CSV table of N, CA and C in Angstrom, one decimal:
chain,number,residue,atom,x,y,z
E,1,UNK,N,-46.6,34.4,-77.3
E,1,UNK,CA,-46.8,35.6,-76.6
E,1,UNK,C,-47.6,36.6,-77.4
E,2,UNK,N,-48.1,36.2,-78.6
E,2,UNK,CA,-48.8,37.1,-79.5
E,2,UNK,C,-50.3,37.0,-79.2
E,3,UNK,N,-51.0,38.2,-79.2
E,3,UNK,CA,-52.4,38.2,-79.0
E,3,UNK,C,-53.1,37.8,-80.3
E,4,UNK,N,-54.0,36.8,-80.2
E,4,UNK,CA,-54.7,36.4,-81.4
E,4,UNK,C,-55.6,37.5,-81.9
E,5,UNK,N,-55.6,37.6,-83.2
E,5,UNK,CA,-56.5,38.6,-83.9
E,5,UNK,C,-56.1,40.0,-83.8
E,6,UNK,N,-54.8,40.3,-83.4
E,6,UNK,CA,-54.4,41.6,-83.3
E,6,UNK,C,-54.1,42.3,-84.6
E,7,UNK,N,-53.8,43.5,-84.6
E,7,UNK,CA,-53.5,44.3,-85.8
E,7,UNK,C,-52.1,43.8,-86.4
E,8,UNK,N,-51.9,43.8,-87.7
E,8,UNK,CA,-50.6,43.5,-88.2
E,8,UNK,C,-49.5,44.3,-87.6
E,9,UNK,N,-48.4,43.7,-87.4
E,9,UNK,CA,-47.2,44.4,-86.8
E,9,UNK,C,-46.0,43.6,-87.1
E,10,UNK,N,-44.8,44.2,-86.7
E,10,UNK,CA,-43.5,43.5,-86.9
E,10,UNK,C,-43.0,43.0,-85.5
E,11,UNK,N,-42.2,41.9,-85.6
E,11,UNK,CA,-41.6,41.4,-84.5
E,11,UNK,C,-40.1,41.5,-84.7
E,12,UNK,N,-39.4,42.2,-83.9
E,12,UNK,CA,-37.9,42.4,-84.0
E,12,UNK,C,-37.2,41.4,-83.0
E,13,UNK,N,-36.3,40.7,-83.6
E,13,UNK,CA,-35.5,39.7,-82.8
E,13,UNK,C,-34.0,40.1,-82.9
E,14,UNK,N,-33.4,40.1,-81.7
E,14,UNK,CA,-31.9,40.4,-81.6
E,14,UNK,C,-31.3,39.2,-80.9
E,15,UNK,N,-30.2,38.7,-81.4
E,15,UNK,CA,-29.4,37.8,-80.7
E,15,UNK,C,-28.0,38.4,-80.4
E,16,UNK,N,-27.5,38.2,-79.2
E,16,UNK,CA,-26.3,38.8,-78.8
E,16,UNK,C,-25.6,38.0,-77.7
E,17,UNK,N,-24.3,38.2,-77.7
E,17,UNK,CA,-23.5,37.6,-76.6
E,17,UNK,C,-23.0,38.7,-75.7
E,18,UNK,N,-22.9,38.4,-74.4
E,18,UNK,CA,-22.3,39.4,-73.4
E,18,UNK,C,-21.1,38.6,-72.8
E,19,UNK,N,-20.0,39.3,-72.8
E,19,UNK,CA,-18.8,38.7,-72.1
E,19,UNK,C,-18.9,39.0,-70.6
E,20,UNK,N,-18.0,38.3,-69.9
E,20,UNK,CA,-17.9,38.5,-68.5
E,20,UNK,C,-17.5,39.9,-68.1
E,21,UNK,N,-16.7,40.6,-69.1
E,21,UNK,CA,-16.3,42.0,-68.9
E,21,UNK,C,-17.4,43.0,-69.2
E,22,UNK,N,-18.5,42.5,-69.7
E,22,UNK,CA,-19.6,43.4,-70.1
E,22,UNK,C,-19.7,43.8,-71.6
E,23,UNK,N,-18.7,43.3,-72.4
E,23,UNK,CA,-18.7,43.6,-73.8
E,23,UNK,C,-20.0,42.9,-74.5
E,24,UNK,N,-20.6,43.7,-75.3
E,24,UNK,CA,-21.8,43.2,-76.0
E,24,UNK,C,-21.4,42.9,-77.5
E,25,UNK,N,-21.6,41.7,-77.9
E,25,UNK,CA,-21.3,41.3,-79.3
E,25,UNK,C,-22.6,40.9,-80.0
E,26,UNK,N,-23.0,41.8,-81.0
E,26,UNK,CA,-24.2,41.5,-81.7
E,26,UNK,C,-23.9,40.3,-82.6
E,27,UNK,N,-24.9,39.4,-82.6
E,27,UNK,CA,-24.8,38.1,-83.4
E,27,UNK,C,-25.7,38.1,-84.6
E,28,UNK,N,-27.0,38.5,-84.4
E,28,UNK,CA,-27.9,38.5,-85.5
E,28,UNK,C,-29.1,39.4,-85.1
E,29,UNK,N,-29.8,39.9,-86.2
E,29,UNK,CA,-31.0,40.7,-86.0
E,29,UNK,C,-32.0,40.3,-87.1
E,30,UNK,N,-33.2,40.2,-86.8
E,30,UNK,CA,-34.2,39.8,-87.8
E,30,UNK,C,-35.5,40.5,-87.5
E,31,UNK,N,-36.3,40.9,-88.5
E,31,UNK,CA,-37.6,41.4,-88.4
E,31,UNK,C,-38.5,40.6,-89.2
E,32,UNK,N,-39.6,40.2,-88.6
E,32,UNK,CA,-40.6,39.4,-89.3
E,32,UNK,C,-42.0,40.0,-89.0
E,33,UNK,N,-42.9,39.9,-90.0
E,33,UNK,CA,-44.2,40.5,-89.9
E,33,UNK,C,-45.1,39.4,-89.1
E,34,UNK,N,-46.1,39.9,-88.4
E,34,UNK,CA,-47.0,39.0,-87.7
E,34,UNK,C,-47.7,38.1,-88.6
E,35,UNK,N,-47.9,38.5,-89.9
E,35,UNK,CA,-48.5,37.7,-90.9
E,35,UNK,C,-47.6,36.5,-91.2
E,36,UNK,N,-46.3,36.7,-91.3
E,36,UNK,CA,-45.4,35.6,-91.6
E,36,UNK,C,-45.4,34.6,-90.4
E,37,UNK,N,-45.5,35.1,-89.2
E,37,UNK,CA,-45.5,34.2,-88.1
E,37,UNK,C,-46.8,33.4,-88.1
E,38,UNK,N,-47.9,34.0,-88.4
E,38,UNK,CA,-49.2,33.3,-88.5
E,38,UNK,C,-49.1,32.2,-89.5
E,39,UNK,N,-48.5,32.5,-90.7
E,39,UNK,CA,-48.4,31.5,-91.8
E,39,UNK,C,-47.5,30.4,-91.4
E,40,UNK,N,-46.6,30.6,-90.5
E,40,UNK,CA,-45.7,29.6,-90.0
E,40,UNK,C,-46.2,28.8,-88.8
E,41,UNK,N,-47.5,29.0,-88.6
E,41,UNK,CA,-48.1,28.2,-87.5
E,41,UNK,C,-47.8,28.8,-86.1
E,42,UNK,N,-47.4,30.1,-86.0
E,42,UNK,CA,-47.1,30.7,-84.8
E,42,UNK,C,-45.7,30.6,-84.3
E,43,UNK,N,-44.8,30.1,-85.2
E,43,UNK,CA,-43.4,29.9,-84.9
E,43,UNK,C,-42.6,30.9,-85.6
E,44,UNK,N,-41.7,31.6,-84.9
E,44,UNK,CA,-40.7,32.5,-85.4
E,44,UNK,C,-39.4,31.9,-85.3
E,45,UNK,N,-38.8,31.4,-86.4
E,45,UNK,CA,-37.6,30.6,-86.3
E,45,UNK,C,-36.4,31.6,-86.6
E,46,UNK,N,-35.4,31.6,-85.7
E,46,UNK,CA,-34.2,32.4,-85.9
E,46,UNK,C,-33.1,31.5,-85.5
E,47,UNK,N,-32.1,31.4,-86.5
E,47,UNK,CA,-31.0,30.4,-86.3
E,47,UNK,C,-29.7,31.2,-86.4
E,48,UNK,N,-29.3,32.0,-85.4
E,48,UNK,CA,-28.0,32.7,-85.5
E,48,UNK,C,-26.8,31.8,-85.4
E,49,UNK,N,-25.8,32.2,-86.1
E,49,UNK,CA,-24.5,31.5,-86.0
E,49,UNK,C,-23.6,32.2,-85.0
E,50,UNK,N,-23.2,31.5,-84.0
E,50,UNK,CA,-22.4,32.1,-82.9
E,50,UNK,C,-21.0,32.1,-83.4
E,51,UNK,N,-20.2,33.2,-83.2
E,51,UNK,CA,-18.8,33.3,-83.6
E,51,UNK,C,-17.9,32.6,-82.5
E,52,UNK,N,-18.1,31.4,-82.2
E,52,UNK,CA,-17.4,30.7,-81.2
E,52,UNK,C,-15.9,30.7,-81.4
E,53,UNK,N,-15.4,30.6,-82.6
E,53,UNK,CA,-14.0,30.5,-82.9
E,53,UNK,C,-13.3,31.8,-82.6
E,54,UNK,N,-14.1,32.9,-82.6
E,54,UNK,CA,-13.5,34.2,-82.3
E,54,UNK,C,-13.5,34.6,-80.8
E,55,UNK,N,-14.1,33.8,-80.0
E,55,UNK,CA,-14.3,34.2,-78.6
E,55,UNK,C,-13.0,33.7,-77.8
E,56,UNK,N,-12.6,34.6,-76.9
E,56,UNK,CA,-11.6,34.3,-75.9
E,56,UNK,C,-12.1,33.4,-74.8
E,57,UNK,N,-11.2,32.7,-74.1
E,57,UNK,CA,-11.7,31.9,-73.0
E,57,UNK,C,-12.4,32.8,-72.0
E,58,UNK,N,-13.4,32.3,-71.4
E,58,UNK,CA,-14.1,33.1,-70.3
E,58,UNK,C,-15.6,32.7,-70.3
E,59,UNK,N,-16.3,33.4,-69.5
E,59,UNK,CA,-17.8,33.2,-69.4
E,59,UNK,C,-18.5,34.2,-70.3
E,60,UNK,N,-19.6,33.7,-70.8
E,60,UNK,CA,-20.5,34.5,-71.7
E,60,UNK,C,-21.9,34.2,-71.4
E,61,UNK,N,-22.8,35.1,-71.9
E,61,UNK,CA,-24.2,34.8,-71.9
E,61,UNK,C,-24.8,35.1,-73.3
E,62,UNK,N,-25.4,34.1,-73.8
E,62,UNK,CA,-26.1,34.2,-75.1
E,62,UNK,C,-27.5,34.7,-74.8
E,63,UNK,N,-28.0,35.7,-75.4
E,63,UNK,CA,-29.4,36.2,-75.2
E,63,UNK,C,-30.1,36.4,-76.5
E,64,UNK,N,-31.4,36.0,-76.5
E,64,UNK,CA,-32.3,36.2,-77.6
E,64,UNK,C,-33.4,37.1,-77.1
E,65,UNK,N,-33.6,38.2,-77.8
E,65,UNK,CA,-34.6,39.2,-77.4
E,65,UNK,C,-35.6,39.4,-78.5
E,66,UNK,N,-36.9,39.4,-78.2
E,66,UNK,CA,-38.0,39.6,-79.1
E,66,UNK,C,-38.9,40.7,-78.6
E,67,UNK,N,-39.2,41.7,-79.6
E,67,UNK,CA,-40.1,42.8,-79.2
E,67,UNK,C,-41.1,43.0,-80.3
E,68,UNK,N,-42.3,43.3,-80.0
E,68,UNK,CA,-43.3,43.6,-81.0
E,68,UNK,C,-43.4,45.1,-81.2
E,69,UNK,N,-43.6,45.5,-82.5
E,69,UNK,CA,-43.8,46.9,-82.7
E,69,UNK,C,-45.2,47.3,-82.3
E,70,UNK,N,-46.1,46.4,-81.9
E,70,UNK,CA,-47.4,46.7,-81.3
E,70,UNK,C,-47.3,47.1,-79.9
E,71,UNK,N,-46.1,47.0,-79.3
E,71,UNK,CA,-46.0,47.4,-77.9
E,71,UNK,C,-45.8,46.1,-77.0
E,72,UNK,N,-45.8,46.4,-75.7
E,72,UNK,CA,-45.7,45.3,-74.8
E,72,UNK,C,-44.2,45.1,-74.3
E,73,UNK,N,-44.0,44.1,-73.5
E,73,UNK,CA,-42.7,43.9,-73.0
E,73,UNK,C,-41.8,43.1,-74.0
E,74,UNK,N,-40.5,43.3,-73.8
E,74,UNK,CA,-39.5,42.6,-74.5
E,74,UNK,C,-39.4,41.2,-73.9
E,75,UNK,N,-39.4,40.1,-74.7
E,75,UNK,CA,-39.2,38.8,-74.2
E,75,UNK,C,-37.8,38.4,-74.4
E,76,UNK,N,-37.1,37.9,-73.3
E,76,UNK,CA,-35.7,37.6,-73.4
E,76,UNK,C,-35.5,36.2,-72.8
E,77,UNK,N,-34.6,35.5,-73.5
E,77,UNK,CA,-34.2,34.2,-73.0
E,77,UNK,C,-32.6,34.2,-73.0
E,78,UNK,N,-32.0,33.8,-71.9
E,78,UNK,CA,-30.5,33.9,-71.8
E,78,UNK,C,-30.0,32.6,-71.4
E,79,UNK,N,-28.8,32.2,-72.0
E,79,UNK,CA,-28.1,31.0,-71.7
E,79,UNK,C,-26.7,31.3,-71.4
E,80,UNK,N,-26.2,31.0,-70.1
E,80,UNK,CA,-24.8,31.2,-69.8
E,80,UNK,C,-24.0,30.0,-70.3
E,81,UNK,N,-22.8,30.3,-70.7
E,81,UNK,CA,-21.8,29.3,-71.1
E,81,UNK,C,-20.4,29.7,-70.9
E,82,UNK,N,-19.5,28.8,-71.0
E,82,UNK,CA,-18.1,29.1,-70.8
E,82,UNK,C,-17.2,28.6,-71.9
E,83,UNK,N,-16.3,29.4,-72.4
E,83,UNK,CA,-15.3,29.0,-73.4
E,83,UNK,C,-14.1,28.7,-72.7
E,84,UNK,N,-13.5,27.6,-73.1
E,84,UNK,CA,-12.2,27.2,-72.4
E,84,UNK,C,-11.1,27.2,-73.4
C-alpha cells in the first residue's frame, strides 16, 4: 500500500484484541521507517504475542492496524476467534 518513490515517513502498526463485551486489549505497537520497509523488500514484519492464557472464554477479534505518517487511510485486517 506504499507509494513508490514517496518521501521518507513512518509506518505505525498496532495489534489489539477486542472482546465480545467491547473491551480493547492492546497487544503490541511498532513504528518502522519507510526506509526500513524498502530495505526489507517492501515487507513490514510484526509478530505480536497474543496473551491467550489470560483470556476468558468468549469471542474475540484480533486486529492489526497500519497507518502511515504521510497520510492516507488506516489499513486494518481483523480475524475473529473464540476461546473455550
